[in-house]
Amino acid sequence: MYHLRIVLLLLFVLNYFGNNSIAQTKIYSKKEITKLTDQASQYLKDANFEKSLDISKVALRSAIDANDLYATAICYITIAANYAEMAEFDKAIFFYNKSLSYADKTNNDILRKRINNNLGNIYCFEKKQYVEGIKFYENSLKYSQKLADTNQVFMTKLNIAWAYFDIGRFEKGLPSLEFINKYNKKYGDETTVVALNMLNGMYYAYKENHNKATSFFLSAIKFGKAGNEKSDLSFAHLEYSKYLLKKGDHKKAYENLERYNVITDELYNKEKLDKATVAGINLELDEYKREIDKIEIEKKAQLQSLEKSKTIVLLFIVIFLVLLLLLYSLFKNNNYKKKTNAELSETNKELIIAKEKAEEASVLKSQFVSTISHELRTPLYGVVGITNMLLDEHKELEHSPHLSSLKFSARYLLSLVNDILQINKIEDNRIILENLSFNISDEINMIKSSLSFIAKTNDNVVQVNVDPTIPEYLIGDKLRLSQIIMNLVSNALKFTKKGEVIISVNLMRVEGKSHFLEFKIQDNGIGIAAADQDKIFDKFVQVGRKETDYQGTGLGLSIVKQLLGLFNSDISLESAIGKGTSFKFVIAFEFNPEKTNEIIKNIQVDITSVQTINVLVVEDNHINQLVTRKTIEKNNYKCSVVDNGYAALEILEKENFDVILMDINMPLINGFETTRKIRLKGIDIPIVALTAFDKAEITEEALSAGINDIIIKPFDSIKLFEIISILTSKPKSIA
Ligand code: ADP
């Protein structure tokens, strides 16, 4: 539809310009123009010049408007001929030249022949400009020969000979004379016979062949007297008189000159008569010429405006085509865009699906890791617990290599599971740093003493250097910090034999409340090759591991790096094989005495209670039941154990307890559900979830079920008693 409208608009514009280019005057058909030119010629023949010129003007306007080049040439010929007849030779020449230009445009040789001949006549015999005139004759001759118009050739040759003889160039005119002599019989007639004889007389007079000259002149006069060619007869007398004069025959010469004068007078009088008829119109001739010129100028202007219009139309077409091209490219572009967009949105959809799948897979992975580690931790907890119990109860087995191997393997497995769980948690962004108040020296010394066993094994000395300018108490996640230092120091102790491990902490700078501490763990052990230094932070990477020496998990440094990431920090390493290794990192801790006091106040708990606490353990795993019972009874607490939730509800009907340790993952009814039922019964005994699940994973559900606190298995017994102590002194609170 849009395209159609543009095309219609274009047609309208073309039509508009087209109409504009057409003249407003009455247009005659080709036939009518021919009729008009015929009429004009007829009036010219009748010497009615005024009429002839008037009609020629009308015909000319129509011919020019109709762009009829042939008719235009004819009109100009008639006009020129009218002027010639009226002895206005310059104007005649002007219009003949115009007619010649149109004849040239049409390539019409008949017109060219005719016009050139007429121009030759005017130049030679009226203007007496022979050289110019002869040129036109030669042109006319060329066209006549081309047209095989022998009559015209004959006439033109005669004129050429006469023109040359008039200017005394007899040898130049001779070939033409010879030609007309040769073809006289065939093409000559009474109109040419006088001139022919006269020209021969002239030639022989020039050649001083008196007999022949006299004979030809006399023949010319004889034919002239007999015929109608009065003008030619007058010239024959004139030329003969010139010859006689040259010969010295003055008398005859005078007689012939007389004859010439008489005939010329006669002709002149007739011409005078004709002239009188044109006298009236002669006055208007200039005006007429101006009008004719105007017609041409108008036409030229029209043509120019037509040209302009054509240019505009052409421009319009070009612009239109360019627009069309643009439109087309736009359309193509649009299509391409649509296609690409469709492809993009398709890819987007696929990406979204892939992302969802990846997220799902990630969730599944962390769920899987969490479940597996839970499943592994529970039996491991049993293995470690029972090993400890065996060692406690059977002191004679203390040096049993099997038992220590069992203890080592169980601990190794437990640390592997814990490490995997830790990494999983960090990667899932489930770790949020806690704000605890701590003393940096205490923390480091505690790490030192807890690792003293490994230090001793490898005969290493551990040195601690803490910058005295560090405030006594800082606030931050001391547990994660300890974990980082512990990992690095235990590595240093493991990979150093009979050497030294230096743990140093320096205050780098203070920005407001933030104290930037630089930690450096340096050893003089085996060192790490430069090529391995980047790799060791990747998961499960162990360099040059010797089975007998050491069995690490290959996760330690990876955990360190990720934990430091939580502190917005990074680790750097300097090491050389055989010389030792030093790890460095910087962490900012807050220094805030008021906040510190608040925290310290909150953790002041007395766990040295002498009161006997009655503990109910709800646990389905018999090994775990055993381990937990032993731990609790070791602290002189009373302990009752039930296998499941229903049994717990039952026993609670009969007995009073101070605290319930509730396993979460139990058959029949899980820990959450059991707690809910207990709370429904209005029992508000503190309940601690004892679980291998990760704390963060269950906190929300635990709280909503009515659980007071959570302890992760395998638990630190001190931590357990700390919590029991808090809960039994302040029931219903949750830490
Ligand atoms: P793991 O110690 O459990 O094998 P880590 O991630 O803690 O795993 O360490 C990766 C590896 O980096 C180690 O196996 C050991 O080759 C190298 N490494 C770490 N700390 C040191 C150190 N202080 N000296 C020499 N090598 C070390």
Short mmCIF file of N, CA and C in Angstrom, two decimals, residues 344-487:
data_model
loop_
_atom_site.label_atom_id
_atom_site.label_comp_id
_atom_site.label_asym_id
_atom_site.label_seq_id
_atom_site.Cartn_x
_atom_site.Cartn_y
_atom_site.Cartn_z
N LEU A 344 18.64 -14.49 19.19
CA LEU A 344 19.14 -14.08 20.51
C LEU A 344 18.21 -14.53 21.62
N SER A 345 16.89 -14.27 21.39
CA SER A 345 15.97 -14.62 22.48
C SER A 345 15.93 -16.13 22.65
N GLU A 346 16.12 -16.83 21.51
CA GLU A 346 16.18 -18.30 21.60
C GLU A 346 17.39 -18.71 22.45
N THR A 347 18.55 -18.06 22.11
CA THR A 347 19.78 -18.35 22.86
C THR A 347 19.60 -17.97 24.32
N ASN A 348 18.92 -16.81 24.52
CA ASN A 348 18.67 -16.36 25.89
C ASN A 348 17.89 -17.40 26.67
N LYS A 349 16.82 -17.88 25.98
CA LYS A 349 15.99 -18.91 26.63
C LYS A 349 16.85 -20.10 27.01
N GLU A 350 17.69 -20.50 26.00
CA GLU A 350 18.55 -21.66 26.25
C GLU A 350 19.49 -21.38 27.42
N LEU A 351 20.01 -20.11 27.42
CA LEU A 351 20.93 -19.72 28.49
C LEU A 351 20.24 -19.77 29.84
N ILE A 352 18.99 -19.24 29.85
CA ILE A 352 18.24 -19.22 31.11
C ILE A 352 18.03 -20.65 31.61
N ILE A 353 17.65 -21.51 30.62
CA ILE A 353 17.44 -22.91 31.00
C ILE A 353 18.73 -23.51 31.55
N ALA A 354 19.84 -23.20 30.78
CA ALA A 354 21.14 -23.73 31.21
C ALA A 354 21.50 -23.21 32.59
N LYS A 355 21.20 -21.89 32.82
CA LYS A 355 21.53 -21.28 34.11
C LYS A 355 20.72 -21.95 35.22
N GLU A 356 19.42 -22.10 34.90
CA GLU A 356 18.57 -22.76 35.90
C GLU A 356 19.08 -24.15 36.22
N LYS A 357 19.47 -24.85 35.12
CA LYS A 357 19.97 -26.21 35.31
C LYS A 357 21.23 -26.19 36.17
N ALA A 358 22.13 -25.19 35.83
CA ALA A 358 23.39 -25.09 36.57
C ALA A 358 23.11 -24.79 38.04
N GLU A 359 22.13 -23.86 38.26
CA GLU A 359 21.79 -23.52 39.64
C GLU A 359 21.23 -24.73 40.38
N GLU A 360 20.36 -25.42 39.64
CA GLU A 360 19.75 -26.62 40.20
C GLU A 360 20.85 -27.64 40.56
N ALA A 361 21.79 -27.77 39.57
CA ALA A 361 22.88 -28.72 39.79
C ALA A 361 23.71 -28.30 40.99
N SER A 362 23.92 -26.95 41.11
CA SER A 362 24.72 -26.46 42.22
C SER A 362 24.02 -26.74 43.55
N VAL A 363 22.70 -26.49 43.56
CA VAL A 363 21.93 -26.76 44.78
C VAL A 363 22.00 -28.25 45.11
N LEU A 364 21.81 -29.05 44.03
CA LEU A 364 21.86 -30.50 44.23
C LEU A 364 23.21 -30.92 44.78
N LYS A 365 24.27 -30.27 44.21
CA LYS A 365 25.63 -30.63 44.63
C LYS A 365 25.81 -30.32 46.12
N SER A 366 25.39 -29.08 46.48
CA SER A 366 25.62 -28.74 47.89
C SER A 366 24.75 -29.59 48.81
N GLN A 367 23.54 -29.91 48.31
CA GLN A 367 22.70 -30.81 49.10
C GLN A 367 23.36 -32.16 49.26
N PHE A 368 23.93 -32.60 48.11
CA PHE A 368 24.57 -33.91 48.10
C PHE A 368 25.76 -33.92 49.08
N VAL A 369 26.59 -32.86 48.94
CA VAL A 369 27.76 -32.78 49.82
C VAL A 369 27.31 -32.75 51.27
N SER A 370 26.28 -31.94 51.52
CA SER A 370 25.80 -31.80 52.89
C SER A 370 25.27 -33.13 53.44
N THR A 371 24.48 -33.83 52.61
CA THR A 371 23.92 -35.11 53.05
C THR A 371 25.02 -36.13 53.30
N ILE A 372 25.94 -36.20 52.28
CA ILE A 372 27.01 -37.19 52.41
C ILE A 372 27.83 -36.93 53.66
N SER A 373 28.18 -35.63 53.85
CA SER A 373 29.04 -35.35 55.00
C SER A 373 28.30 -35.66 56.31
N HIS A 374 26.99 -35.40 56.30
CA HIS A 374 26.22 -35.74 57.49
C HIS A 374 26.24 -37.24 57.74
N GLU A 375 25.99 -37.97 56.61
CA GLU A 375 25.96 -39.42 56.74
C GLU A 375 27.31 -39.97 57.18
N LEU A 376 28.39 -39.28 56.70
CA LEU A 376 29.71 -39.76 57.07
C LEU A 376 30.07 -39.36 58.49
N ARG A 377 29.64 -38.15 58.85
CA ARG A 377 30.06 -37.63 60.15
C ARG A 377 29.48 -38.44 61.32
N THR A 378 28.23 -38.87 61.12
CA THR A 378 27.61 -39.61 62.22
C THR A 378 28.39 -40.87 62.59
N PRO A 379 28.67 -41.76 61.57
CA PRO A 379 29.46 -42.94 61.96
C PRO A 379 30.88 -42.59 62.39
N LEU A 380 31.45 -41.55 61.77
CA LEU A 380 32.82 -41.17 62.15
C LEU A 380 32.87 -40.70 63.60
N TYR A 381 31.82 -39.98 63.93
CA TYR A 381 31.69 -39.50 65.30
C TYR A 381 31.75 -40.69 66.26
N GLY A 382 31.05 -41.76 65.84
CA GLY A 382 31.04 -42.98 66.64
C GLY A 382 32.42 -43.59 66.72
N VAL A 383 33.10 -43.67 65.54
CA VAL A 383 34.42 -44.31 65.50
C VAL A 383 35.40 -43.55 66.40
N VAL A 384 35.42 -42.21 66.23
CA VAL A 384 36.36 -41.40 67.02
C VAL A 384 36.03 -41.52 68.51
N GLY A 385 34.74 -41.43 68.82
CA GLY A 385 34.29 -41.48 70.22
C GLY A 385 34.68 -42.80 70.87
N ILE A 386 34.38 -43.90 70.13
CA ILE A 386 34.66 -45.21 70.71
C ILE A 386 36.16 -45.44 70.86
N THR A 387 36.94 -44.96 69.87
CA THR A 387 38.39 -45.08 69.98
C THR A 387 38.87 -44.39 71.26
N ASN A 388 38.35 -43.17 71.46
CA ASN A 388 38.74 -42.43 72.67
C ASN A 388 38.35 -43.18 73.94
N MET A 389 37.10 -43.73 73.88
CA MET A 389 36.62 -44.48 75.05
C MET A 389 37.52 -45.67 75.32
N LEU A 390 37.89 -46.39 74.25
CA LEU A 390 38.76 -47.56 74.39
C LEU A 390 40.07 -47.16 75.05
N LEU A 391 40.61 -46.05 74.58
CA LEU A 391 41.89 -45.58 75.11
C LEU A 391 41.75 -45.17 76.58
N ASP A 392 40.55 -44.57 76.89
CA ASP A 392 40.29 -44.15 78.27
C ASP A 392 40.17 -45.35 79.20
N GLU A 393 39.37 -46.33 78.70
CA GLU A 393 39.04 -47.44 79.57
C GLU A 393 40.14 -48.51 79.62
N HIS A 394 40.88 -48.60 78.54
CA HIS A 394 41.93 -49.63 78.50
C HIS A 394 43.28 -48.97 78.29
N LYS A 395 43.85 -48.52 79.43
CA LYS A 395 45.12 -47.79 79.35
C LYS A 395 46.23 -48.63 78.74
N GLU A 396 46.08 -50.00 78.85
CA GLU A 396 47.14 -50.87 78.32
C GLU A 396 47.22 -50.80 76.79
N LEU A 397 46.10 -50.32 76.17
CA LEU A 397 46.10 -50.26 74.69
C LEU A 397 46.66 -48.92 74.16
N GLU A 398 47.07 -48.11 75.11
CA GLU A 398 47.52 -46.77 74.72
C GLU A 398 48.62 -46.80 73.66
N HIS A 399 49.47 -47.84 73.76
CA HIS A 399 50.57 -47.90 72.79
C HIS A 399 50.32 -48.87 71.64
N SER A 400 49.07 -49.32 71.52
CA SER A 400 48.76 -50.25 70.43
C SER A 400 48.81 -49.52 69.09
N PRO A 401 49.68 -50.02 68.18
CA PRO A 401 49.77 -49.33 66.87
C PRO A 401 48.46 -49.40 66.10
N HIS A 402 47.68 -50.50 66.30
CA HIS A 402 46.41 -50.62 65.56
C HIS A 402 45.45 -49.55 65.99
N LEU A 403 45.39 -49.40 67.35
CA LEU A 403 44.44 -48.44 67.86
C LEU A 403 44.82 -47.01 67.45
N SER A 404 46.12 -46.71 67.54
CA SER A 404 46.51 -45.34 67.16
C SER A 404 46.30 -45.13 65.66
N SER A 405 46.51 -46.19 64.88
CA SER A 405 46.26 -46.10 63.44
C SER A 405 44.77 -45.86 63.18
N LEU A 406 43.93 -46.59 63.96
CA LEU A 406 42.48 -46.41 63.82
C LEU A 406 42.10 -44.97 64.17
N LYS A 407 42.69 -44.48 65.27
CA LYS A 407 42.38 -43.12 65.72
C LYS A 407 42.82 -42.10 64.64
N PHE A 408 44.03 -42.33 64.08
CA PHE A 408 44.55 -41.41 63.07
C PHE A 408 43.65 -41.40 61.82
N SER A 409 43.27 -42.65 61.38
CA SER A 409 42.45 -42.75 60.17
C SER A 409 41.10 -42.09 60.38
N ALA A 410 40.51 -42.36 61.55
CA ALA A 410 39.19 -41.80 61.82
C ALA A 410 39.27 -40.28 61.84
N ARG A 411 40.30 -39.75 62.50
CA ARG A 411 40.46 -38.29 62.56
C ARG A 411 40.69 -37.69 61.17
N TYR A 412 41.51 -38.46 60.36
CA TYR A 412 41.78 -37.97 59.00
C TYR A 412 40.48 -37.86 58.20
N LEU A 413 39.69 -38.95 58.30
CA LEU A 413 38.41 -38.96 57.58
C LEU A 413 37.53 -37.82 58.04
N LEU A 414 37.49 -37.62 59.37
CA LEU A 414 36.66 -36.58 59.93
C LEU A 414 37.11 -35.20 59.42
N SER A 415 38.45 -35.00 59.37
CA SER A 415 38.92 -33.69 58.92
C SER A 415 38.63 -33.50 57.43
N LEU A 416 38.71 -34.61 56.65
CA LEU A 416 38.39 -34.51 55.23
C LEU A 416 36.94 -34.09 55.04
N VAL A 417 36.05 -34.77 55.79
CA VAL A 417 34.62 -34.46 55.67
C VAL A 417 34.37 -33.02 56.10
N ASN A 418 35.00 -32.62 57.20
CA ASN A 418 34.82 -31.25 57.67
C ASN A 418 35.32 -30.22 56.65
N ASP A 419 36.50 -30.53 56.04
CA ASP A 419 37.04 -29.62 55.03
C ASP A 419 36.11 -29.47 53.85
N ILE A 420 35.61 -30.61 53.35
CA ILE A 420 34.71 -30.57 52.18
C ILE A 420 33.47 -29.74 52.52
N LEU A 421 32.96 -29.98 53.72
CA LEU A 421 31.76 -29.27 54.16
C LEU A 421 32.04 -27.76 54.22
N GLN A 422 33.20 -27.45 54.73
CA GLN A 422 33.60 -26.04 54.86
C GLN A 422 33.67 -25.35 53.50
N ILE A 423 34.37 -26.02 52.56
CA ILE A 423 34.51 -25.46 51.21
C ILE A 423 33.14 -25.27 50.59
N ASN A 424 32.32 -26.28 50.74
CA ASN A 424 30.97 -26.24 50.19
C ASN A 424 30.21 -25.05 50.74
N LYS A 425 30.36 -24.83 52.03
CA LYS A 425 29.66 -23.71 52.67
C LYS A 425 30.17 -22.37 52.15
N ILE A 426 31.50 -22.25 52.03
CA ILE A 426 32.05 -20.98 51.55
C ILE A 426 31.59 -20.72 50.12
N GLU A 427 31.64 -21.77 49.30
CA GLU A 427 31.26 -21.60 47.90
C GLU A 427 29.80 -21.27 47.76
N ASP A 428 29.00 -21.71 48.67
CA ASP A 428 27.56 -21.41 48.61
C ASP A 428 27.22 -20.08 49.29
N ASN A 429 28.29 -19.34 49.69
CA ASN A 429 28.10 -18.06 50.40
C ASN A 429 27.28 -18.23 51.66
N ARG A 430 27.46 -19.34 52.32
CA ARG A 430 26.64 -19.56 53.51
C ARG A 430 27.39 -19.21 54.79
N ILE A 431 28.62 -18.69 54.62
CA ILE A 431 29.37 -18.34 55.83
C ILE A 431 29.29 -16.83 56.06
N ILE A 432 28.83 -16.44 57.21
CA ILE A 432 28.80 -15.02 57.56
C ILE A 432 29.74 -14.84 58.75
N LEU A 433 30.67 -13.90 58.61
CA LEU A 433 31.65 -13.71 59.68
C LEU A 433 30.96 -13.20 60.95
N GLU A 434 31.43 -13.72 62.06
CA GLU A 434 30.83 -13.30 63.34
C GLU A 434 31.71 -12.27 64.02
N ASN A 435 31.11 -11.49 64.88
CA ASN A 435 31.88 -10.50 65.62
C ASN A 435 32.07 -10.96 67.06
N LEU A 436 33.27 -11.42 67.34
CA LEU A 436 33.57 -11.89 68.70
C LEU A 436 34.77 -11.09 69.21
N SER A 437 34.82 -10.92 70.49
CA SER A 437 35.95 -10.20 71.05
C SER A 437 37.06 -11.21 71.34
N PHE A 438 38.29 -10.84 71.04
CA PHE A 438 39.38 -11.79 71.28
C PHE A 438 40.70 -11.07 71.52
N ASN A 439 41.60 -11.85 72.12
CA ASN A 439 42.95 -11.34 72.34
C ASN A 439 43.86 -12.10 71.42
N ILE A 440 44.56 -11.38 70.57
CA ILE A 440 45.31 -12.02 69.50
C ILE A 440 46.41 -12.95 70.05
N SER A 441 47.08 -12.52 71.15
CA SER A 441 48.15 -13.36 71.71
C SER A 441 47.57 -14.67 72.23
N ASP A 442 46.43 -14.56 72.94
CA ASP A 442 45.80 -15.78 73.46
C ASP A 442 45.48 -16.75 72.34
N GLU A 443 44.88 -16.21 71.30
CA GLU A 443 44.46 -17.07 70.19
C GLU A 443 45.66 -17.79 69.61
N ILE A 444 46.74 -17.04 69.37
CA ILE A 444 47.90 -17.64 68.71
C ILE A 444 48.59 -18.65 69.64
N ASN A 445 48.65 -18.30 70.90
CA ASN A 445 49.26 -19.25 71.83
C ASN A 445 48.44 -20.53 71.95
N MET A 446 47.12 -20.35 71.90
CA MET A 446 46.25 -21.52 71.94
C MET A 446 46.52 -22.43 70.74
N ILE A 447 46.67 -21.80 69.56
CA ILE A 447 46.98 -22.57 68.33
C ILE A 447 48.32 -23.28 68.52
N LYS A 448 49.28 -22.52 69.08
CA LYS A 448 50.62 -23.08 69.28
C LYS A 448 50.54 -24.34 70.15
N SER A 449 49.77 -24.21 71.28
CA SER A 449 49.73 -25.37 72.18
C SER A 449 48.94 -26.52 71.58
N SER A 450 47.87 -26.19 70.83
CA SER A 450 47.10 -27.30 70.27
C SER A 450 47.89 -28.02 69.19
N LEU A 451 48.91 -27.34 68.60
CA LEU A 451 49.70 -28.00 67.57
C LEU A 451 51.04 -28.50 68.11
N SER A 452 51.18 -28.44 69.44
CA SER A 452 52.48 -28.81 70.01
C SER A 452 52.83 -30.26 69.74
N PHE A 453 51.79 -31.08 69.61
CA PHE A 453 52.03 -32.50 69.34
C PHE A 453 52.75 -32.67 67.99
N ILE A 454 52.21 -31.99 66.95
CA ILE A 454 52.86 -32.10 65.63
C ILE A 454 54.26 -31.48 65.68
N ALA A 455 54.37 -30.39 66.44
CA ALA A 455 55.68 -29.73 66.53
C ALA A 455 56.71 -30.70 67.11
N LYS A 456 56.26 -31.38 68.13
CA LYS A 456 57.17 -32.33 68.79
C LYS A 456 57.54 -33.46 67.84
N THR A 457 56.54 -33.98 67.15
CA THR A 457 56.76 -35.10 66.24
C THR A 457 57.90 -34.80 65.28
N ASN A 458 57.92 -33.59 64.74
CA ASN A 458 58.94 -33.25 63.76
C ASN A 458 60.12 -32.48 64.37
N ASP A 459 60.13 -32.44 65.69
CA ASP A 459 61.25 -31.78 66.37
C ASP A 459 61.38 -30.31 65.98
N ASN A 460 60.26 -29.62 65.94
CA ASN A 460 60.28 -28.21 65.54
C ASN A 460 60.06 -27.30 66.74
N VAL A 461 60.59 -26.09 66.61
CA VAL A 461 60.37 -25.08 67.65
C VAL A 461 59.40 -24.06 67.09
N VAL A 462 58.38 -23.72 67.89
CA VAL A 462 57.43 -22.71 67.42
C VAL A 462 57.67 -21.43 68.20
N GLN A 463 57.80 -20.33 67.46
CA GLN A 463 58.04 -19.04 68.10
C GLN A 463 56.89 -18.10 67.76
N VAL A 464 56.40 -17.36 68.77
CA VAL A 464 55.29 -16.44 68.52
C VAL A 464 55.77 -15.01 68.79
N ASN A 465 55.59 -14.13 67.81
CA ASN A 465 55.96 -12.71 67.98
C ASN A 465 54.73 -11.85 67.74
N VAL A 466 54.17 -11.29 68.81
CA VAL A 466 53.00 -10.44 68.63
C VAL A 466 53.39 -9.00 68.93
N ASP A 467 53.11 -8.13 68.00
CA ASP A 467 53.41 -6.70 68.11
C ASP A 467 52.73 -6.14 69.37
N PRO A 468 53.53 -5.57 70.33
CA PRO A 468 52.92 -5.08 71.57
C PRO A 468 51.97 -3.90 71.36
N THR A 469 52.06 -3.23 70.19
CA THR A 469 51.16 -2.08 69.97
C THR A 469 49.74 -2.51 69.60
N ILE A 470 49.54 -3.78 69.36
CA ILE A 470 48.19 -4.26 69.01
C ILE A 470 47.32 -4.18 70.27
N PRO A 471 46.12 -3.58 70.17
CA PRO A 471 45.25 -3.48 71.34
C PRO A 471 44.96 -4.86 71.95
N GLU A 472 44.67 -4.86 73.23
CA GLU A 472 44.48 -6.13 73.93
C GLU A 472 43.29 -6.92 73.37
N TYR A 473 42.20 -6.17 73.17
CA TYR A 473 41.03 -6.85 72.63
C TYR A 473 40.64 -6.26 71.28
N LEU A 474 40.37 -7.18 70.38
CA LEU A 474 39.88 -6.75 69.05
C LEU A 474 38.57 -7.47 68.80
N ILE A 475 37.84 -6.97 67.80
CA ILE A 475 36.56 -7.63 67.50
C ILE A 475 36.64 -8.18 66.08
N GLY A 476 36.20 -9.45 65.95
CA GLY A 476 36.22 -10.06 64.62
C GLY A 476 35.89 -11.52 64.74
N ASP A 477 35.96 -12.22 63.59
CA ASP A 477 35.64 -13.64 63.63
C ASP A 477 36.90 -14.42 64.00
N LYS A 478 37.10 -14.60 65.31
CA LYS A 478 38.33 -15.24 65.77
C LYS A 478 38.39 -16.71 65.38
N LEU A 479 37.19 -17.33 65.23
CA LEU A 479 37.20 -18.75 64.88
C LEU A 479 37.76 -18.98 63.49
N ARG A 480 37.29 -18.16 62.53
CA ARG A 480 37.80 -18.29 61.15
C ARG A 480 39.28 -17.92 61.10
N LEU A 481 39.67 -16.88 61.87
CA LEU A 481 41.08 -16.48 61.90
C LEU A 481 41.94 -17.64 62.42
N SER A 482 41.47 -18.27 63.51
CA SER A 482 42.21 -19.40 64.07
C SER A 482 42.34 -20.52 63.05
N GLN A 483 41.24 -20.73 62.34
CA GLN A 483 41.24 -21.80 61.34
C GLN A 483 42.31 -21.54 60.28
N ILE A 484 42.40 -20.27 59.84
CA ILE A 484 43.39 -19.91 58.82
C ILE A 484 44.81 -20.16 59.37
N ILE A 485 45.07 -19.60 60.58
CA ILE A 485 46.42 -19.71 61.15
C ILE A 485 46.76 -21.18 61.43
N MET A 486 45.76 -21.88 61.97
CA MET A 486 45.95 -23.30 62.30
C MET A 486 46.39 -24.08 61.07
N ASN A 487 45.68 -23.87 59.95
CA ASN A 487 46.01 -24.56 58.70
C ASN A 487 47.43 -24.27 58.28
#
